[in-house]
């Protein structure tokens, strides 16, 4: 076993969390030695832009998250195409899949998530992809010219993004969803219905309460039979049923894990000197006051940034993370943030006000605590005020004095009491929003 060197700081992964860490860390410590090890061969890119690239809305260059010379300028050694397979916390060493190892002073695990494949025989065939990585992008791009009928397994955020891209290419798209509604974990029943209507109007075939019974074909999927017995021709199968946090390295190293790797507000794990962030971690949610897996790009970047500060010795906390999804499917714009209250989890301690304007297709729902603060909201159709609501939610402002105004189409800063308005605008200036 040869040793690939020792570093003051080592990062596992090369995506939003890793970049946040590098930028935070280098703003404090300009000279400590630093390296990252990444399983993917390619340059850092934005997963969130995959649908825009495949849909033809942006050029390939826009997929890349930082310029080519980013790591050189930050003095970070990059070991692409290597997988970390073991962390030995006693000797502060990370072992790689080729037998080499690297030692560290402080370590960040930013390993993200892995697409989940249900145990259906045939999902290993050649024209089956997830919708998650650069290798998926390359594979799907090659398939596209020959695809007339595609099956998307999963009616969640990723599945619907894939469906929209494929439909935009003139492909007949079939979306299969095991639950009785679309987007069930992230939005309420009304929003699901609006998206379902849009999908059906656009001509996407939707199969709720359904999944794959059997996959047919040789090396490639040729058709699938649904649980209800119907058969669908299939030139391309996209699996989009969920992403599992990659916790295996941490688990084997004896680091505390629940659904994700548990971190404190400084992003440090249960083992001092080892930090984690992003999709692989369970981080502090300011609305629930608990650690949760919140697989979102800003949470990964900001969590990584805070980890970077702390790794370099500057104490910072990440206390503003929560669930927030901004989505658009088939011309339906949606922002869902905070605690998503559905019929199933509604309770008396929450006050819920909703309003649907069928003509304008505008839906607003707010969830308020007993103290009058916003704990969650869903906006459909008109989403441009989401930033203000998010700000009010983060600052835990008692909104009872102007709750009615929040339902106006024209709601804006002018509707807020003057002192509050200036406080929020000042925040926005600091954040670069206005
Ligand atoms: C199609 C799509 C659209 C999305 N859209 C949005 C959106 O609109 N808004 C939003 O907020 N979020 C969106 N997301 C989610 C967002 O991309 C993730 O939250 C974000 O990428 C998480 O970043 P991360 O740094 O935690 O890990 P990841 O981006 O998952 O990257 C982790 C990296 O670590 C590598 N790795 C893992 N294990 C090892 C190991 N043992 N050794 C070496 N390397 C390893 C992986 O190969 C990977 O390159 C989207 C995701 C997808 C797939």
Short mmCIF file of C-alpha atoms and ligand atoms in Angstrom, two decimals:
data_model
loop_
_atom_site.label_atom_id
_atom_site.label_comp_id
_atom_site.label_asym_id
_atom_site.label_seq_id
_atom_site.Cartn_x
_atom_site.Cartn_y
_atom_site.Cartn_z
CA UNK A 1 0.00 0.00 0.00
CA UNK A 2 1.48 3.33 -1.00
CA UNK A 3 0.60 6.57 0.68
CA UNK A 4 -0.62 9.46 -1.48
CA UNK A 5 0.43 12.04 1.06
CA UNK A 6 -0.83 13.82 4.10
CA UNK A 7 -2.97 16.96 4.06
CA UNK A 8 -4.12 19.40 6.70
CA UNK A 9 -7.56 19.20 5.12
CA UNK A 10 -9.08 16.39 3.05
CA UNK A 11 -12.50 16.32 1.37
CA UNK A 12 -14.39 13.25 0.13
CA UNK A 13 -16.62 14.31 -2.79
CA UNK A 14 -16.49 17.11 -5.33
CA UNK A 15 -19.80 18.89 -5.61
CA UNK A 16 -21.72 21.71 -3.87
CA UNK A 17 -20.57 20.76 -0.36
CA UNK A 18 -16.92 20.42 -1.37
CA UNK A 19 -16.86 23.77 -3.18
CA UNK A 20 -18.54 25.51 -0.21
CA UNK A 21 -15.91 24.03 2.09
CA UNK A 22 -12.99 25.12 -0.10
CA UNK A 23 -14.31 28.68 -0.36
CA UNK A 24 -15.06 28.96 3.37
CA UNK A 25 -11.80 27.37 4.42
CA UNK A 26 -9.57 29.37 2.10
CA UNK A 27 -11.09 32.64 3.32
CA UNK A 28 -9.59 31.78 6.72
CA UNK A 29 -6.54 29.60 6.05
CA UNK A 30 -4.68 30.42 2.83
CA UNK A 31 -1.73 28.10 3.31
CA UNK A 32 -2.85 24.82 4.92
CA UNK A 33 -2.45 21.85 2.56
CA UNK A 34 -5.70 20.62 1.06
CA UNK A 35 -6.88 17.85 -1.27
CA UNK A 36 -10.08 16.21 -2.42
CA UNK A 37 -10.87 12.75 -3.64
CA UNK A 38 -13.76 12.28 -6.04
CA UNK A 39 -15.23 9.15 -7.52
CA UNK A 40 -16.47 10.98 -10.62
CA UNK A 41 -13.88 11.61 -13.34
CA UNK A 42 -15.27 14.94 -14.50
CA UNK A 43 -14.91 18.54 -13.49
CA UNK A 44 -17.32 19.92 -10.85
CA UNK A 45 -20.82 20.49 -12.23
CA UNK A 46 -24.25 21.46 -11.00
CA UNK A 47 -26.66 18.53 -10.77
CA UNK A 48 -29.56 20.97 -10.56
CA UNK A 49 -28.80 22.09 -14.13
CA UNK A 50 -28.93 18.60 -15.66
CA UNK A 51 -32.59 19.00 -16.76
CA UNK A 52 -31.82 22.40 -18.31
CA UNK A 53 -28.87 21.02 -20.24
CA UNK A 54 -30.64 17.88 -21.46
CA UNK A 55 -33.71 19.97 -22.28
CA UNK A 56 -31.56 22.14 -24.55
CA UNK A 57 -32.01 25.32 -22.49
CA UNK A 58 -28.35 25.83 -21.59
CA UNK A 59 -25.04 24.96 -23.23
CA UNK A 60 -22.77 22.29 -21.72
CA UNK A 61 -20.35 24.91 -20.40
CA UNK A 62 -23.04 26.30 -18.12
CA UNK A 63 -23.25 22.92 -16.35
CA UNK A 64 -19.83 23.46 -14.82
CA UNK A 65 -20.01 24.99 -11.38
CA UNK A 66 -16.57 26.62 -11.15
CA UNK A 67 -13.91 27.63 -13.73
CA UNK A 68 -11.29 25.07 -14.75
CA UNK A 69 -8.54 26.75 -12.71
CA UNK A 70 -10.64 26.96 -9.51
CA UNK A 71 -8.75 24.23 -7.65
CA UNK A 72 -5.32 25.48 -8.72
CA UNK A 73 -6.13 28.96 -7.51
CA UNK A 74 -7.39 27.55 -4.21
CA UNK A 75 -4.31 25.27 -3.96
CA UNK A 76 -6.35 22.11 -3.70
CA UNK A 77 -4.97 18.80 -4.96
CA UNK A 78 -7.67 16.98 -6.94
CA UNK A 79 -7.74 13.18 -7.13
CA UNK A 80 -10.56 12.44 -9.56
CA UNK A 81 -11.63 8.90 -10.38
CA UNK A 82 -10.84 7.58 -6.90
CA UNK A 83 -13.32 6.26 -4.36
CA UNK A 84 -12.68 6.47 -0.64
CA UNK A 85 -13.48 3.05 0.83
CA UNK A 86 -12.50 3.36 4.47
CA UNK A 87 -11.88 6.02 7.11
CA UNK A 88 -9.53 5.00 9.90
CA UNK A 89 -10.25 7.58 12.60
CA UNK A 90 -7.53 6.30 14.97
CA UNK A 91 -4.69 7.17 12.57
CA UNK A 92 -6.61 9.84 10.56
CA UNK A 93 -6.25 7.97 7.29
CA UNK A 94 -8.57 7.50 4.29
CA UNK A 95 -8.11 4.38 2.20
CA UNK A 96 -8.91 4.49 -1.53
CA UNK A 97 -10.30 1.79 -3.85
CA UNK A 98 -6.91 1.33 -5.57
CA UNK A 99 -5.23 0.44 -2.26
CA UNK A 100 -3.57 3.83 -1.77
CA UNK A 101 -4.26 5.96 1.25
CA UNK A 102 -4.18 9.62 2.30
CA UNK A 103 -3.83 11.03 5.77
CA UNK A 104 -5.61 14.11 7.07
CA UNK A 105 -5.66 16.62 9.88
CA UNK A 106 -9.34 17.45 9.38
CA UNK A 107 -11.75 15.63 7.09
CA UNK A 108 -14.99 16.64 5.35
CA UNK A 109 -17.37 13.95 4.09
CA UNK A 110 -19.38 15.50 1.24
CA UNK A 111 -20.32 12.23 -0.44
CA UNK A 112 -23.87 13.23 -1.39
CA UNK A 113 -26.55 10.72 -2.21
CA UNK A 114 -26.97 7.65 -4.39
CA UNK A 115 -30.04 6.98 -6.56
CA UNK A 116 -32.10 4.17 -5.10
CA UNK A 117 -33.01 1.26 -7.39
CA UNK A 118 -35.96 -0.88 -6.25
CA UNK A 119 -35.40 -4.65 -6.41
CA UNK A 120 -37.01 -5.19 -9.83
CA UNK A 121 -35.21 -7.71 -12.08
CA UNK A 122 -34.00 -6.04 -15.30
CA UNK A 123 -33.03 -2.61 -13.94
CA UNK A 124 -29.43 -3.46 -14.84
CA UNK A 125 -30.17 -3.43 -18.59
CA UNK A 126 -28.31 -1.04 -20.91
CA UNK A 127 -31.01 1.53 -21.58
CA UNK A 128 -31.83 2.09 -17.89
CA UNK A 129 -30.50 5.26 -16.25
CA UNK A 130 -30.96 7.35 -13.19
CA UNK A 131 -31.21 11.13 -13.64
CA UNK A 132 -28.44 12.17 -11.30
CA UNK A 133 -24.91 12.29 -12.64
CA UNK A 134 -22.75 13.31 -15.59
CA UNK A 135 -22.55 9.67 -16.68
CA UNK A 136 -26.38 9.57 -16.78
CA UNK A 137 -26.33 12.73 -18.91
CA UNK A 138 -23.86 11.17 -21.35
CA UNK A 139 -25.78 7.89 -21.51
CA UNK A 140 -29.20 9.51 -21.97
CA UNK A 141 -27.82 11.87 -24.65
CA UNK A 142 -26.61 8.88 -26.67
CA UNK A 143 -29.95 7.10 -26.35
CA UNK A 144 -32.19 10.05 -27.24
CA UNK A 145 -32.13 9.84 -31.07
CA UNK A 146 -33.59 6.30 -30.96
CA UNK A 147 -36.21 6.85 -28.27
CA UNK A 148 -39.89 6.99 -29.15
CA UNK A 149 -41.40 5.73 -25.92
CA UNK A 150 -39.86 6.28 -22.47
CA UNK A 151 -40.88 5.07 -19.03
CA UNK A 152 -40.09 7.17 -15.96
CA UNK A 153 -40.28 5.22 -12.72
CA UNK A 154 -41.21 7.71 -9.98
CA UNK A 155 -43.46 10.75 -9.91
CA UNK A 156 -41.34 12.81 -7.51
CA UNK A 157 -39.20 15.86 -8.26
CA UNK A 158 -36.48 14.01 -10.21
CA UNK A 159 -38.91 11.77 -12.12
CA UNK A 160 -41.01 14.74 -13.23
CA UNK A 161 -37.94 16.71 -14.29
CA UNK A 162 -36.92 13.77 -16.47
CA UNK A 163 -40.45 13.42 -17.84
CA UNK A 164 -40.57 17.07 -18.86
CA UNK A 165 -37.21 16.89 -20.63
CA UNK A 166 -38.20 13.75 -22.56
CA UNK A 167 -41.62 15.09 -23.44
CA UNK A 168 -39.95 18.24 -24.78
CA UNK A 169 -38.00 16.04 -27.21
CA UNK A 170 -41.24 14.74 -28.72
CA UNK A 171 -40.98 11.39 -26.92
CA UNK A 172 -44.09 9.59 -25.63
CA UNK A 173 -43.58 9.59 -21.86
CA UNK A 174 -45.14 7.26 -19.29
CA UNK A 175 -44.75 8.22 -15.62
CA UNK A 176 -45.32 5.48 -13.03
CA UNK A 177 -45.96 6.44 -9.42
CA UNK A 178 -46.57 3.97 -6.60
CA UNK A 179 -48.43 6.53 -4.44
CA UNK A 180 -51.88 7.88 -5.27
CA UNK A 181 -50.50 11.32 -6.12
CA UNK A 182 -47.45 13.06 -7.61
CA UNK A 183 -44.71 14.79 -5.55
CA UNK A 184 -46.22 13.36 -2.35
CA UNK A 185 -43.26 14.03 -0.01
CA UNK A 186 -42.78 17.68 -0.99
CA UNK A 187 -46.20 19.23 -1.61
CA UNK A 188 -49.80 18.96 -0.42
CA UNK A 189 -52.73 17.25 -2.16
CA UNK A 190 -53.98 20.39 -3.97
CA UNK A 191 -50.56 21.09 -5.50
CA UNK A 192 -50.23 17.44 -6.57
CA UNK A 193 -53.57 17.72 -8.33
CA UNK A 194 -52.52 20.88 -10.18
CA UNK A 195 -49.36 19.22 -11.42
CA UNK A 196 -51.28 16.07 -12.36
CA UNK A 197 -53.74 18.15 -14.42
CA UNK A 198 -50.87 19.90 -16.20
CA UNK A 199 -49.19 16.59 -17.00
CA UNK A 200 -52.33 15.01 -18.38
CA UNK A 201 -53.16 18.15 -20.43
CA UNK A 202 -49.69 18.04 -21.97
CA UNK A 203 -50.18 14.44 -23.04
CA UNK A 204 -47.89 12.64 -20.59
CA UNK A 205 -49.31 9.23 -19.63
CA UNK A 206 -49.62 8.95 -15.89
CA UNK A 207 -50.10 5.72 -13.93
CA UNK A 208 -50.78 6.35 -10.24
CA UNK A 209 -50.90 3.52 -7.66
CA UNK A 210 -48.79 1.58 -10.13
CA UNK A 211 -45.28 0.35 -10.80
CA UNK A 212 -43.32 -2.08 -12.94
CA UNK A 213 -44.43 -5.71 -12.65
CA UNK A 214 -41.97 -7.08 -15.20
CA UNK A 215 -39.26 -5.86 -17.55
CA UNK A 216 -38.97 -7.48 -20.99
CA UNK A 217 -36.05 -7.56 -23.43
CA UNK A 218 -32.53 -8.94 -23.84
CA UNK A 219 -29.59 -6.64 -23.17
CA UNK A 220 -31.97 -3.72 -23.47
CA UNK A 221 -35.44 -3.06 -22.10
CA UNK A 222 -37.98 -3.37 -24.91
CA UNK A 223 -41.19 -3.12 -22.93
CA UNK A 224 -42.51 -3.29 -19.40
CA UNK A 225 -45.62 -4.80 -17.90
CA UNK A 226 -47.28 -2.78 -15.17
CA UNK A 227 -48.54 -4.28 -11.90
CA UNK A 228 -52.08 -3.91 -13.30
CA UNK A 229 -51.18 -6.01 -16.35
CA UNK A 230 -50.92 -3.33 -19.04
CA UNK A 231 -47.82 -3.40 -21.26
CA UNK A 232 -45.91 -0.32 -22.43
CA UNK A 233 -43.22 -0.22 -25.15
CA UNK A 234 -40.01 1.20 -23.75
CA UNK A 235 -36.85 2.44 -25.48
CA UNK A 236 -35.52 4.24 -22.40
CA UNK A 237 -36.20 3.66 -18.71
CA UNK A 238 -35.39 6.35 -16.15
CA UNK A 239 -35.34 5.38 -12.49
CA UNK A 240 -36.23 8.38 -10.32
CA UNK A 241 -37.63 6.94 -7.12
CA UNK A 242 -35.34 8.63 -4.62
CA UNK A 243 -31.82 9.24 -3.46
CA UNK A 244 -30.29 7.62 -0.37
CA UNK A 245 -27.64 9.50 1.66
CA UNK A 246 -24.20 7.89 1.28
CA UNK A 247 -23.45 7.10 4.89
CA UNK A 248 -21.58 3.81 4.56
CA UNK A 249 -18.07 5.25 5.06
CA UNK A 250 -19.15 7.10 8.21
CA UNK A 251 -21.11 4.14 9.53
CA UNK A 252 -18.12 1.80 9.25
CA UNK A 253 -15.91 4.39 10.92
CA UNK A 254 -18.20 4.47 13.96
CA UNK A 255 -19.51 7.98 13.24
CA UNK A 256 -23.09 8.61 14.38
CA UNK A 257 -25.64 8.19 11.59
CA UNK A 258 -29.44 8.42 11.55
CA UNK A 259 -30.82 8.78 8.02
CA UNK A 260 -27.75 10.89 7.22
CA UNK A 261 -24.45 11.52 8.99
CA UNK A 262 -25.41 13.46 12.12
CA UNK A 263 -23.66 16.84 12.48
CA UNK A 264 -23.91 19.70 14.96
CA UNK A 265 -24.46 23.31 13.94
CA UNK A 266 -20.72 23.62 13.21
CA UNK A 267 -21.15 20.69 10.80
CA UNK A 268 -18.92 18.47 12.93
CA UNK A 269 -19.80 14.78 13.25
CA UNK A 270 -19.69 12.73 16.45
CA UNK A 271 -15.93 12.25 15.82
CA UNK A 272 -13.95 15.47 16.46
CA UNK A 273 -12.07 16.68 13.39
CA UNK A 274 -14.46 14.97 10.97
CA UNK A 275 -17.15 17.13 9.38
CA UNK A 276 -20.00 16.33 6.97
CA UNK A 277 -22.43 18.32 4.84
CA UNK A 278 -24.92 18.11 2.00
CA UNK A 279 -27.02 15.18 0.88
CA UNK A 280 -25.06 12.65 2.95
CA UNK A 281 -25.65 14.55 6.20
CA UNK A 282 -28.44 15.20 8.67
CA UNK A 283 -28.17 18.89 9.49
CA UNK A 284 -29.98 21.37 11.74
CA UNK A 285 -33.42 22.46 10.53
CA UNK A 286 -34.30 25.76 12.24
CA UNK A 287 -38.04 25.12 11.90
CA UNK A 288 -38.14 21.70 13.52
CA UNK A 289 -35.16 22.30 15.85
CA UNK A 290 -33.93 18.83 14.88
CA UNK A 291 -31.29 17.37 12.56
CA UNK A 292 -32.72 16.17 9.26
CA UNK A 293 -31.65 15.11 5.81
CA UNK A 294 -32.40 18.11 3.54
CA UNK A 295 -31.00 17.23 0.11
CA UNK A 296 -30.81 20.66 -1.51
CA UNK A 297 -28.03 22.47 -3.31
CA UNK A 298 -27.96 25.60 -1.04
CA UNK A 299 -27.92 23.43 2.10
CA UNK A 300 -24.97 21.48 0.72
CA UNK A 301 -23.01 24.58 -0.32
CA UNK A 302 -23.69 26.60 2.84
CA UNK A 303 -23.17 23.60 5.12
CA UNK A 304 -19.86 22.99 3.37
CA UNK A 305 -18.89 26.63 3.76
CA UNK A 306 -19.60 26.59 7.48
CA UNK A 307 -17.69 23.30 7.80
CA UNK A 308 -14.77 24.97 6.00
CA UNK A 309 -14.68 27.92 8.43
CA UNK A 310 -14.73 25.60 11.42
CA UNK A 311 -12.14 23.23 9.98
CA UNK A 312 -9.83 26.24 9.64
CA UNK A 313 -10.52 27.31 13.21
CA UNK A 314 -13.01 30.17 12.71
CA UNK A 315 -16.14 29.30 14.65
CA UNK A 316 -19.37 29.56 12.66
CA UNK A 317 -22.77 27.85 12.85
CA UNK A 318 -25.21 26.86 10.12
CA UNK A 319 -28.61 27.69 11.57
CA UNK A 320 -30.68 28.77 8.59
CA UNK A 321 -31.22 25.47 6.82
CA UNK A 322 -34.69 24.12 6.11
CA UNK A 323 -36.63 22.36 3.35
CA UNK A 324 -37.28 24.55 0.32
CA UNK A 325 -38.06 23.41 -3.20
CA UNK A 326 -38.47 25.72 -6.17
CA UNK A 327 -39.81 23.69 -9.07
CA UNK A 328 -41.57 24.02 -12.36
CA UNK A 329 -43.24 21.23 -14.24
CA UNK A 330 -45.06 21.74 -17.51
CA UNK A 331 -45.51 25.49 -16.91
CA UNK A 332 -46.62 25.04 -13.30
CA UNK A 333 -44.30 27.03 -11.01
CA UNK A 334 -44.14 25.87 -7.41
CA UNK A 335 -42.27 26.92 -4.29
CA UNK A 336 -42.71 24.75 -1.24
CA UNK A 337 -40.84 25.66 1.93
CA UNK A 338 -40.70 24.73 5.59
CA UNK A 339 -43.04 22.22 7.12
CA UNK A 340 -45.14 20.69 4.38
CA UNK A 341 -48.56 20.14 5.88
CA UNK A 342 -50.71 17.57 4.14
CA UNK A 343 -54.05 16.14 5.22
CA UNK A 344 -52.14 13.30 6.83
CA UNK A 345 -49.97 15.40 9.13
CA UNK A 346 -52.27 18.35 9.85
CA UNK A 347 -52.66 19.06 13.58
CA UNK A 348 -54.37 21.49 15.94
CA UNK A 349 -51.23 23.37 16.91
CA UNK A 350 -50.94 24.76 13.37
CA UNK A 351 -53.12 27.34 11.74
CA UNK A 352 -53.51 26.79 8.00
CA UNK A 353 -54.88 29.30 5.54
CA UNK A 354 -55.14 28.52 1.85
CA UNK A 355 -56.59 30.15 -1.19
CA UNK A 356 -57.00 28.90 -4.76
CA UNK A 357 -57.84 31.17 -7.67
CA UNK A 358 -58.98 28.65 -10.31
CA UNK A 359 -59.12 31.21 -13.11
CA UNK A 360 -55.54 32.39 -12.63
CA UNK A 361 -54.36 28.96 -11.43
CA UNK A 362 -52.77 30.62 -8.41
CA UNK A 363 -52.64 28.69 -5.13
CA UNK A 364 -51.25 29.96 -1.83
CA UNK A 365 -51.09 28.09 1.42
CA UNK A 366 -49.50 29.27 4.65
CA UNK A 367 -48.94 27.32 7.82
CA UNK A 368 -48.70 29.44 10.97
CA UNK A 369 -47.57 28.58 14.46
CA UNK A 370 -49.58 29.58 17.54
CA UNK A 371 -47.14 32.51 17.91
CA UNK A 372 -48.13 33.83 14.49
CA UNK A 373 -44.88 32.92 12.70
CA UNK A 374 -44.79 31.20 9.30
CA UNK A 375 -43.68 27.57 9.61
CA UNK A 376 -44.34 26.57 6.02
CA UNK A 377 -45.84 27.72 2.74
CA UNK A 378 -46.67 26.56 -0.73
CA UNK A 379 -47.03 28.91 -3.67
CA UNK A 380 -48.23 27.73 -7.06
CA UNK A 381 -48.54 29.92 -10.16
CA UNK A 382 -47.31 33.18 -8.68
CA UNK A 383 -44.05 32.50 -6.88
CA UNK A 384 -42.15 35.76 -7.18
CA UNK A 385 -42.73 36.74 -3.52
CA UNK A 386 -41.27 33.50 -2.16
CA UNK A 387 -38.07 35.27 -1.06
CA UNK A 388 -40.01 37.64 1.20
CA UNK A 389 -41.97 34.77 2.79
CA UNK A 390 -38.78 32.81 3.31
CA UNK A 391 -37.21 35.83 4.98
CA UNK A 392 -40.22 36.25 7.28
CA UNK A 393 -40.07 32.54 8.12
CA UNK A 394 -36.33 32.61 8.83
CA UNK A 395 -36.62 35.68 11.04
CA UNK A 396 -39.59 34.12 12.88
CA UNK A 397 -41.61 37.31 12.40
CA UNK A 398 -45.11 37.42 13.92
CA UNK A 399 -47.11 38.10 10.73
CA UNK A 400 -50.58 38.31 12.30
CA UNK A 401 -50.72 42.07 11.67
CA UNK A 402 -50.51 41.67 7.86
CA UNK A 403 -51.59 38.07 7.25
CA UNK A 404 -54.47 39.05 4.94
CA UNK A 405 -52.18 41.09 2.71
CA UNK A 406 -49.99 38.03 2.12
CA UNK A 407 -52.75 36.60 -0.09
CA UNK A 408 -52.84 39.62 -2.42
CA UNK A 409 -51.34 39.14 -5.88
CA UNK A 410 -49.55 42.45 -5.39
CA UNK A 411 -48.12 41.61 -1.93
CA UNK A 412 -44.66 43.09 -1.45
CA UNK A 413 -42.36 44.91 0.95
CA UNK A 414 -44.71 47.91 0.88
CA UNK A 415 -47.29 45.85 2.79
CA UNK A 416 -44.97 45.31 5.75
CA UNK A 417 -44.68 47.59 8.77
CA UNK A 418 -41.96 50.14 8.08
CA UNK A 419 -39.29 49.01 10.57
CA UNK A 420 -39.66 45.39 9.52
CA UNK A 421 -39.54 46.37 5.85
CA UNK A 422 -36.17 48.10 6.30
CA UNK A 423 -34.75 45.21 8.31
CA UNK A 424 -35.70 42.70 5.60
CA UNK A 425 -34.51 44.91 2.76
CA UNK A 426 -31.20 45.34 4.54
CA UNK A 427 -30.89 41.52 4.74
CA UNK A 428 -31.60 41.31 1.02
CA UNK A 429 -28.93 43.88 0.22
CA UNK A 430 -26.42 41.95 2.34
CA UNK A 431 -27.38 38.73 0.53
CA UNK A 432 -27.21 40.45 -2.86
CA UNK A 433 -30.90 39.90 -3.68
CA UNK A 434 -31.71 43.57 -4.36
C1 LIG B 1 -31.57 16.30 -11.59
C2 LIG B 1 -31.39 17.01 -10.28
C3 LIG B 1 -31.95 18.27 -10.11
C4 LIG B 1 -31.81 18.94 -8.90
N1 LIG B 1 -32.38 20.17 -8.78
C5 LIG B 1 -32.21 20.85 -7.62
C6 LIG B 1 -32.75 22.17 -7.47
O1 LIG B 1 -33.41 22.71 -8.36
N2 LIG B 1 -32.54 22.82 -6.29
C7 LIG B 1 -31.82 22.25 -5.26
O2 LIG B 1 -31.65 22.88 -4.21
N3 LIG B 1 -31.31 21.01 -5.37
C8 LIG B 1 -31.48 20.30 -6.52
N4 LIG B 1 -30.96 19.04 -6.64
C9 LIG B 1 -30.24 18.46 -5.48
C10 LIG B 1 -28.79 18.93 -5.44
O3 LIG B 1 -28.17 18.68 -6.67
C11 LIG B 1 -28.06 18.22 -4.30
O4 LIG B 1 -28.66 18.61 -3.08
C12 LIG B 1 -26.57 18.57 -4.28
O5 LIG B 1 -25.94 18.12 -5.46
C13 LIG B 1 -25.89 17.93 -3.08
O6 LIG B 1 -24.53 18.23 -3.12
P1 LIG B 1 -23.48 17.37 -2.29
O7 LIG B 1 -22.20 18.14 -2.33
O8 LIG B 1 -24.03 17.02 -0.97
O9 LIG B 1 -23.32 15.97 -3.04
P2 LIG B 1 -23.48 15.44 -4.50
O10 LIG B 1 -23.85 16.49 -5.46
O11 LIG B 1 -24.36 14.23 -4.45
O12 LIG B 1 -22.00 14.96 -4.86
C14 LIG B 1 -21.30 14.05 -4.08
C15 LIG B 1 -20.04 13.63 -4.82
O13 LIG B 1 -19.27 12.79 -3.99
C16 LIG B 1 -18.81 11.67 -4.73
N5 LIG B 1 -18.56 10.57 -3.80
C17 LIG B 1 -19.48 9.90 -3.06
N6 LIG B 1 -18.89 8.96 -2.31
C18 LIG B 1 -17.57 9.03 -2.59
C19 LIG B 1 -16.45 8.29 -2.14
N7 LIG B 1 -16.57 7.30 -1.24
N8 LIG B 1 -15.24 8.59 -2.63
C20 LIG B 1 -15.09 9.60 -3.55
N9 LIG B 1 -16.12 10.34 -4.00
C21 LIG B 1 -17.35 10.05 -3.54
C22 LIG B 1 -19.95 11.39 -5.69
O14 LIG B 1 -19.54 10.60 -6.77
C23 LIG B 1 -20.34 12.82 -6.08
O15 LIG B 1 -19.56 13.29 -7.13
C24 LIG B 1 -31.09 18.34 -7.84
C25 LIG B 1 -30.53 17.06 -8.01
C26 LIG B 1 -30.68 16.40 -9.22
C27 LIG B 1 -30.08 15.03 -9.38
#
